[in-house]
Amino acid sequence: MKKRIFSGAQPTGQLHIGNYLGALKNWVALQDEYESFYCIVNLHAITLPQDPKVLRQKTLDLARIYLAAGIDPEKSTVFIQSDVPEHAELAWILSCIARMGELERMTQFKDKGKGNSERAGVGLFSYPVLMASDILLYQTDLVPIGKDQKQHLELTRDLAERFNRDFGETFRIPEPFIPPVGANILSLQEPAKKMSKSDENANGSIFLLDDADTITKKIKRAVTDSGTDIRFDQSRPAINNLLTIFQLLTGKSAADCESHFEGKGYGHFKAELAETIVEFLRPFQEKIKEYDEIELDKILKTGAQKARSIASETLNTVYEKMGIN
Ligand code: AQP
């Protein structure tokens, strides 16, 4: 039997090249080897205020992005989180297992709550529990994620182990899959921070739907560090980040990237990087238009049906073990 993968992205803001290189690219690569579940996690999106009409549209747009990136609905199960109510149900159960202290340690809550826990939403606080529910419902073996989600996956493992200890073997303990390169693509403007959908400065991110002009301008404006060599160097995060993007999009080795730009300056490098991104995104952007609403709806409904059949089995076992059913 194939091992199982679960992963998802939130339909908030615009997906950027960090989401693609840190997550989506690996989802596509892993779908042949694993039984894969790729979810549009719209219930996570509402942990921060969303415009209802925009949220619905972004949910469908994100499904299109998954498909255009190469997720094949014949191989992978693609679905919307809220179409499988078991996610929210198991999240309640797990929130009765989770401890306040362990949630308080989540750095993403500290970042997104802006240190003001008095005003932060309870959903924002408990969102890692919903993420644990997403993963555990499918008896997932592997979760492809960027570095920012590592702490949440550790919590998922802790909750699963605690439940198994207290109620008997129920959940498979998932392993993270963090790509060796690309797990933490940084902001083009502030390379001390990750590239992020919710960054107020749009120049920090290359969005998957940016046009050629915008991409070229953003790369031109990307901050650089001191030194002029175009080579990988952990002590120069800006150039390291830009070269990593180049490496992942061209599929070249790190050594080949460095020798390719040997003796060349930033001007040359940035122009070639911008061109590489534009050419990479062109077919992707064209493909997005291919899926009409009816076809998309069919894919998502079929996906939800398949997902539900597995999720409801896990939830029934959980209820039985706890004396609820
Ligand atoms: N900068 C990044 N580099 C590599 N991987 C990244 N991911 C996010 N940012 C980077 C990975 O993308 C997947 C989907 O992310 P998400 O939609 O759940 O949102 P997020 O992790 O909260 O990332 P964002 O883009 O920064 O969104 P906001 O600003 O809304 O928080 C995940 O696997 C994530 O690890």
Short mmCIF file of C-alpha atoms and ligand atoms in Angstrom, two decimals:
data_model
loop_
_atom_site.label_atom_id
_atom_site.label_comp_id
_atom_site.label_asym_id
_atom_site.label_seq_id
_atom_site.Cartn_x
_atom_site.Cartn_y
_atom_site.Cartn_z
CA MET A 1 0.00 0.00 0.00
CA LYS A 2 1.21 3.52 -0.83
CA LYS A 3 2.09 5.79 2.07
CA ARG A 4 -0.08 8.85 2.56
CA ILE A 5 0.58 12.58 2.26
CA PHE A 6 -1.55 15.48 3.47
CA SER A 7 -0.85 19.17 2.92
CA GLY A 8 -2.72 22.40 2.35
CA ALA A 9 -2.50 26.13 1.83
CA GLN A 10 -4.77 28.94 2.98
CA PRO A 11 -6.86 30.84 0.42
CA THR A 12 -5.65 34.17 1.76
CA GLY A 13 -3.77 36.89 -0.10
CA GLN A 14 -1.89 35.78 -3.18
CA LEU A 15 0.26 32.69 -3.39
CA HIS A 16 3.92 33.56 -3.82
CA ILE A 17 6.97 31.81 -5.15
CA GLY A 18 7.91 30.81 -1.56
CA ASN A 19 4.65 28.86 -1.25
CA TYR A 20 5.41 27.25 -4.60
CA LEU A 21 9.05 26.33 -3.93
CA GLY A 22 8.55 25.40 -0.27
CA ALA A 23 5.34 23.42 -0.69
CA LEU A 24 3.47 23.09 -4.03
CA LYS A 25 6.49 22.00 -6.09
CA ASN A 26 7.07 19.12 -3.68
CA TRP A 27 3.40 18.16 -3.63
CA VAL A 28 3.57 17.67 -7.38
CA ALA A 29 6.80 15.68 -7.17
CA LEU A 30 5.48 13.40 -4.42
CA GLN A 31 2.04 12.60 -5.86
CA ASP A 32 3.24 9.58 -7.90
CA GLU A 33 4.89 7.87 -4.99
CA TYR A 34 2.29 8.66 -2.30
CA GLU A 35 -1.47 8.60 -1.93
CA SER A 36 -1.90 12.37 -1.72
CA PHE A 37 -4.51 14.66 -0.15
CA TYR A 38 -4.19 18.34 -1.00
CA CYS A 39 -6.60 20.61 0.78
CA ILE A 40 -7.63 24.24 0.43
CA VAL A 41 -7.79 25.15 4.10
CA ASN A 42 -10.49 27.81 4.09
CA LEU A 43 -11.33 27.29 7.78
CA HIS A 44 -7.78 28.37 8.61
CA ALA A 45 -8.23 31.52 6.55
CA ILE A 46 -10.98 32.84 8.84
CA THR A 47 -8.63 32.98 11.83
CA LEU A 48 -8.09 36.51 10.52
CA PRO A 49 -10.95 38.69 9.16
CA GLN A 50 -11.89 37.89 5.53
CA ASP A 51 -14.37 39.41 3.10
CA PRO A 52 -16.86 36.52 2.45
CA LYS A 53 -17.12 37.10 -1.31
CA VAL A 54 -13.36 37.40 -1.70
CA LEU A 55 -12.79 34.29 0.42
CA ARG A 56 -15.09 32.18 -1.77
CA GLN A 57 -13.37 33.43 -4.93
CA LYS A 58 -9.89 32.88 -3.50
CA THR A 59 -10.83 29.35 -2.46
CA LEU A 60 -11.67 28.46 -6.06
CA ASP A 61 -8.65 30.37 -7.40
CA LEU A 62 -6.38 28.39 -5.11
CA ALA A 63 -7.84 25.13 -6.43
CA ARG A 64 -6.97 26.36 -9.94
CA ILE A 65 -3.44 27.16 -8.79
CA TYR A 66 -3.00 23.63 -7.39
CA LEU A 67 -4.09 22.15 -10.71
CA ALA A 68 -2.02 24.54 -12.82
CA ALA A 69 1.05 23.76 -10.70
CA GLY A 70 0.71 20.13 -11.78
CA ILE A 71 -1.44 18.44 -9.16
CA ASP A 72 -3.29 15.79 -11.09
CA PRO A 73 -6.81 15.13 -9.75
CA GLU A 74 -6.61 11.61 -11.21
CA LYS A 75 -3.70 10.89 -8.88
CA SER A 76 -4.31 13.20 -5.92
CA THR A 77 -7.37 14.08 -3.88
CA VAL A 78 -7.99 17.84 -4.11
CA PHE A 79 -10.70 19.26 -1.86
CA ILE A 80 -11.94 22.19 0.22
CA GLN A 81 -11.57 21.78 3.98
CA SER A 82 -15.08 22.97 4.87
CA ASP A 83 -16.59 20.31 2.54
CA VAL A 84 -15.37 17.72 5.04
CA PRO A 85 -16.95 18.69 8.40
CA GLU A 86 -14.90 16.03 10.21
CA HIS A 87 -11.98 18.52 10.23
CA ALA A 88 -13.81 20.87 12.57
CA GLU A 89 -15.23 17.99 14.64
CA LEU A 90 -11.86 16.37 15.31
CA ALA A 91 -10.38 19.79 16.02
CA TRP A 92 -12.80 20.12 18.96
CA ILE A 93 -11.78 16.73 20.32
CA LEU A 94 -8.09 17.57 19.99
CA SER A 95 -8.56 20.96 21.62
CA CYS A 96 -9.74 19.05 24.69
CA ILE A 97 -6.42 17.15 24.60
CA ALA A 98 -4.16 20.14 23.85
CA ARG A 99 -2.69 22.31 26.61
CA MET A 100 -2.81 26.11 26.75
CA GLY A 101 0.92 26.18 27.47
CA GLU A 102 1.89 24.31 24.32
CA LEU A 103 -0.28 26.56 22.14
CA GLU A 104 1.15 29.64 23.81
CA ARG A 105 4.60 28.54 22.64
CA MET A 106 3.63 28.67 18.93
CA THR A 107 5.69 31.44 17.35
CA GLN A 108 3.23 32.02 14.49
CA PHE A 109 0.54 32.99 17.02
CA LYS A 110 2.96 35.45 18.59
CA ASP A 111 3.70 36.93 15.13
CA LYS A 112 0.17 37.07 13.76
CA GLY A 113 -1.38 38.06 17.09
CA LYS A 114 1.19 40.88 17.15
CA GLY A 115 1.89 40.12 20.80
CA ASN A 116 -1.58 41.32 21.81
CA SER A 117 -3.26 38.16 23.08
CA GLU A 118 -6.05 40.22 24.71
CA ARG A 119 -7.36 41.18 21.25
CA ALA A 120 -6.24 38.18 19.19
CA GLY A 121 -8.96 35.77 18.06
CA VAL A 122 -9.35 32.43 19.86
CA GLY A 123 -9.31 30.78 16.41
CA LEU A 124 -5.90 32.27 15.69
CA PHE A 125 -4.69 30.82 18.98
CA SER A 126 -6.11 27.34 18.45
CA TYR A 127 -5.47 27.12 14.71
CA PRO A 128 -2.56 24.63 15.11
CA VAL A 129 -5.10 22.22 16.64
CA LEU A 130 -7.22 22.44 13.48
CA MET A 131 -4.07 21.79 11.47
CA ALA A 132 -3.39 18.70 13.62
CA SER A 133 -6.93 17.54 12.92
CA ASP A 134 -6.43 18.03 9.14
CA ILE A 135 -3.38 15.81 9.19
CA LEU A 136 -4.45 13.12 11.65
CA LEU A 137 -7.85 12.47 10.04
CA TYR A 138 -6.10 10.92 7.03
CA GLN A 139 -3.67 8.71 8.99
CA THR A 140 -0.97 10.70 7.23
CA ASP A 141 2.59 9.41 6.96
CA LEU A 142 4.24 12.50 5.54
CA VAL A 143 3.46 16.24 5.56
CA PRO A 144 5.35 18.39 3.04
CA ILE A 145 5.77 21.85 4.59
CA GLY A 146 8.00 24.90 4.65
CA LYS A 147 10.11 25.60 7.73
CA ASP A 148 7.48 27.96 9.18
CA GLN A 149 5.14 25.02 9.84
CA LYS A 150 7.66 22.75 11.58
CA GLN A 151 6.54 23.74 15.07
CA HIS A 152 2.89 23.06 14.21
CA LEU A 153 3.77 19.61 12.93
CA GLU A 154 5.61 18.84 16.16
CA LEU A 155 2.45 19.80 18.06
CA THR A 156 0.44 17.48 15.78
CA ARG A 157 2.77 14.60 16.66
CA ASP A 158 2.51 15.39 20.39
CA LEU A 159 -1.30 15.46 20.29
CA ALA A 160 -1.44 12.17 18.36
CA GLU A 161 0.94 10.49 20.79
CA ARG A 162 -1.03 11.79 23.77
CA PHE A 163 -4.32 10.55 22.34
CA ASN A 164 -2.81 7.14 21.51
CA ARG A 165 -1.39 6.87 25.02
CA ASP A 166 -4.65 7.81 26.75
CA PHE A 167 -7.20 6.06 24.50
CA GLY A 168 -5.23 3.36 22.67
CA GLU A 169 -3.52 3.26 19.27
CA THR A 170 -5.63 5.44 16.95
CA PHE A 171 -3.51 7.88 14.93
CA ARG A 172 -0.51 7.33 12.72
CA ILE A 173 2.33 9.65 13.78
CA PRO A 174 3.18 11.88 10.77
CA GLU A 175 6.68 12.89 9.70
CA PRO A 176 7.46 16.32 8.25
CA PHE A 177 8.91 16.60 4.76
CA ILE A 178 10.92 19.81 4.68
CA PRO A 179 12.77 20.26 1.38
CA PRO A 180 16.56 20.57 1.83
CA VAL A 181 16.52 23.67 -0.42
CA GLY A 182 13.63 26.16 -0.63
CA ALA A 183 11.95 25.52 2.72
CA ASN A 184 12.39 29.14 3.71
CA ILE A 185 12.28 31.60 0.82
CA LEU A 186 12.91 35.07 2.19
CA SER A 187 11.36 38.46 1.55
CA LEU A 188 13.06 40.31 -1.32
CA GLN A 189 12.89 43.51 0.71
CA GLU A 190 13.71 42.22 4.20
CA PRO A 191 15.75 39.04 3.88
CA ALA A 192 15.65 38.55 7.64
CA LYS A 193 11.95 37.64 7.25
CA LYS A 194 10.27 34.88 5.24
CA MET A 195 8.38 35.75 2.06
CA SER A 196 4.81 35.98 3.27
CA LYS A 197 1.34 36.44 1.79
CA SER A 198 0.39 38.78 4.59
CA ASP A 199 3.45 41.03 4.19
CA GLU A 200 2.20 44.57 3.73
CA ASN A 201 5.04 45.30 1.33
CA ALA A 202 4.09 43.59 -1.96
CA ASN A 203 7.63 44.22 -3.27
CA GLY A 204 8.89 41.59 -0.84
CA SER A 205 7.14 38.77 -2.70
CA ILE A 206 6.90 37.45 -6.24
CA PHE A 207 3.28 36.38 -6.60
CA LEU A 208 2.49 33.47 -8.88
CA LEU A 209 0.15 35.73 -10.85
CA ASP A 210 2.49 38.73 -11.18
CA ASP A 211 3.01 39.91 -14.77
CA ALA A 212 6.42 40.10 -16.44
CA ASP A 213 6.86 43.82 -15.82
CA THR A 214 6.07 43.57 -12.12
CA ILE A 215 8.43 40.62 -11.68
CA THR A 216 11.29 42.44 -13.41
CA LYS A 217 10.75 45.53 -11.26
CA LYS A 218 10.57 43.54 -8.02
CA ILE A 219 13.78 41.64 -8.79
CA LYS A 220 15.54 44.87 -9.79
CA ARG A 221 14.51 46.42 -6.47
CA ALA A 222 15.39 43.35 -4.39
CA VAL A 223 17.85 44.31 -1.67
CA THR A 224 21.36 42.94 -1.92
CA ASP A 225 24.06 42.46 0.69
CA SER A 226 27.59 43.75 0.72
CA GLY A 227 30.00 41.94 -1.59
CA THR A 228 29.69 41.55 -5.33
CA ASP A 229 30.20 37.81 -5.97
CA ILE A 230 27.19 35.87 -7.14
CA ARG A 231 27.60 32.77 -4.99
CA PHE A 232 25.87 30.94 -2.15
CA ASP A 233 26.91 32.36 1.18
CA GLN A 234 24.96 31.85 4.41
CA SER A 235 26.33 35.12 5.76
CA ARG A 236 24.74 37.01 2.80
CA PRO A 237 21.05 36.05 3.07
CA ALA A 238 19.85 38.31 0.21
CA ILE A 239 22.04 36.83 -2.54
CA ASN A 240 21.64 33.36 -1.03
CA ASN A 241 17.87 33.72 -1.33
CA LEU A 242 17.92 35.01 -4.93
CA LEU A 243 20.33 32.27 -6.02
CA THR A 244 18.18 29.64 -4.31
CA ILE A 245 15.18 30.80 -6.33
CA PHE A 246 17.30 30.61 -9.51
CA GLN A 247 18.61 27.16 -8.58
CA LEU A 248 15.17 25.70 -7.88
CA LEU A 249 13.57 27.11 -11.01
CA THR A 250 16.37 26.02 -13.35
CA GLY A 251 17.07 22.66 -11.67
CA LYS A 252 20.82 23.40 -11.82
CA SER A 253 23.19 22.30 -9.04
CA ALA A 254 24.50 24.96 -6.64
CA ALA A 255 27.99 24.67 -8.18
CA ASP A 256 26.59 25.10 -11.72
CA CYS A 257 24.69 28.23 -10.65
CA GLU A 258 27.84 29.74 -9.20
CA SER A 259 30.01 28.97 -12.22
CA HIS A 260 27.24 30.27 -14.50
CA PHE A 261 27.49 33.70 -12.86
CA GLU A 262 31.22 33.74 -12.23
CA GLY A 263 32.70 37.12 -13.06
CA LYS A 264 29.22 38.61 -13.64
CA GLY A 265 27.70 41.41 -11.59
CA TYR A 266 24.34 41.94 -9.91
CA GLY A 267 22.88 43.69 -12.96
CA HIS A 268 23.44 40.67 -15.17
CA PHE A 269 22.32 38.21 -12.48
CA LYS A 270 19.12 40.07 -11.67
CA ALA A 271 18.14 40.39 -15.33
CA GLU A 272 18.62 36.65 -15.88
CA LEU A 273 16.79 35.75 -12.67
CA ALA A 274 13.82 37.93 -13.63
CA GLU A 275 13.73 36.33 -17.09
CA THR A 276 13.87 32.83 -15.54
CA ILE A 277 10.94 33.58 -13.22
CA VAL A 278 8.87 35.14 -16.00
CA GLU A 279 9.46 32.17 -18.32
CA PHE A 280 8.71 29.72 -15.53
CA LEU A 281 5.43 31.40 -14.60
CA ARG A 282 4.20 32.00 -18.17
CA PRO A 283 2.82 28.48 -18.90
CA PHE A 284 1.56 28.24 -15.34
CA GLN A 285 -0.44 31.47 -15.67
CA GLU A 286 -1.89 30.33 -18.99
CA LYS A 287 -2.93 26.98 -17.52
CA ILE A 288 -4.87 28.64 -14.71
CA LYS A 289 -7.42 29.89 -17.21
CA GLU A 290 -8.07 26.34 -18.47
CA TYR A 291 -10.34 25.21 -15.67
CA ASP A 292 -13.91 26.46 -15.86
CA GLU A 293 -16.22 26.58 -12.87
CA ILE A 294 -18.11 23.38 -13.76
CA GLU A 295 -15.01 21.26 -14.19
CA LEU A 296 -13.50 22.66 -11.02
CA ASP A 297 -16.66 21.97 -9.06
CA LYS A 298 -16.63 18.36 -10.22
CA ILE A 299 -13.00 17.86 -9.19
CA LEU A 300 -13.62 19.41 -5.76
CA LYS A 301 -16.82 17.43 -5.12
CA THR A 302 -15.17 14.14 -6.07
CA GLY A 303 -12.20 15.06 -3.88
CA ALA A 304 -14.40 15.88 -0.89
CA GLN A 305 -16.28 12.58 -1.24
CA LYS A 306 -13.07 10.56 -1.22
CA ALA A 307 -11.63 12.61 1.65
CA ARG A 308 -14.82 12.21 3.70
CA SER A 309 -14.86 8.45 3.38
CA ILE A 310 -11.46 8.29 5.11
CA ALA A 311 -11.99 11.16 7.54
CA SER A 312 -15.31 9.78 8.83
CA GLU A 313 -13.74 6.39 9.49
CA THR A 314 -11.02 7.98 11.64
CA LEU A 315 -13.50 10.18 13.47
CA ASN A 316 -15.76 7.20 14.24
CA THR A 317 -12.81 5.35 15.74
CA VAL A 318 -11.98 8.42 17.84
CA TYR A 319 -15.57 8.70 19.10
CA GLU A 320 -15.68 4.98 19.94
CA LYS A 321 -12.40 5.12 21.84
CA MET A 322 -13.62 8.12 23.85
CA GLY A 323 -17.00 6.62 24.70
CA ILE A 324 -18.92 9.12 22.59
CA ASN A 325 -20.32 6.65 20.06
N1 AQP B 1 8.55 31.82 2.55
C1 AQP B 1 8.27 30.53 2.41
N2 AQP B 1 9.21 29.67 1.97
C2 AQP B 1 8.93 28.36 1.82
N3 AQP B 1 7.72 27.81 2.11
C3 AQP B 1 6.76 28.62 2.54
N4 AQP B 1 5.46 28.43 2.90
C4 AQP B 1 4.92 29.60 3.27
N5 AQP B 1 5.82 30.59 3.18
C5 AQP B 1 6.98 30.03 2.72
C6 AQP B 1 4.77 27.14 2.85
O1 AQP B 1 3.66 27.27 1.98
C7 AQP B 1 2.62 26.38 2.41
C8 AQP B 1 1.29 27.07 2.38
O2 AQP B 1 1.29 28.15 3.29
P1 AQP B 1 -0.05 28.71 3.94
O3 AQP B 1 -1.00 29.11 2.92
O4 AQP B 1 -0.54 27.75 4.96
O5 AQP B 1 0.39 29.99 4.66
P2 AQP B 1 1.56 30.28 5.62
O6 AQP B 1 2.40 29.10 5.98
O7 AQP B 1 1.03 31.01 6.77
O8 AQP B 1 2.45 31.14 4.64
P3 AQP B 1 2.35 32.62 4.14
O9 AQP B 1 2.50 32.57 2.67
O10 AQP B 1 3.34 33.41 4.86
O11 AQP B 1 0.92 33.16 4.46
P4 AQP B 1 0.47 34.15 5.61
O12 AQP B 1 1.20 35.42 5.37
O13 AQP B 1 -1.01 34.24 5.39
O14 AQP B 1 0.85 33.52 6.91
C9 AQP B 1 3.03 25.86 3.79
O15 AQP B 1 3.50 24.53 3.69
C10 AQP B 1 4.14 26.77 4.19
O16 AQP B 1 5.08 26.11 5.02
#
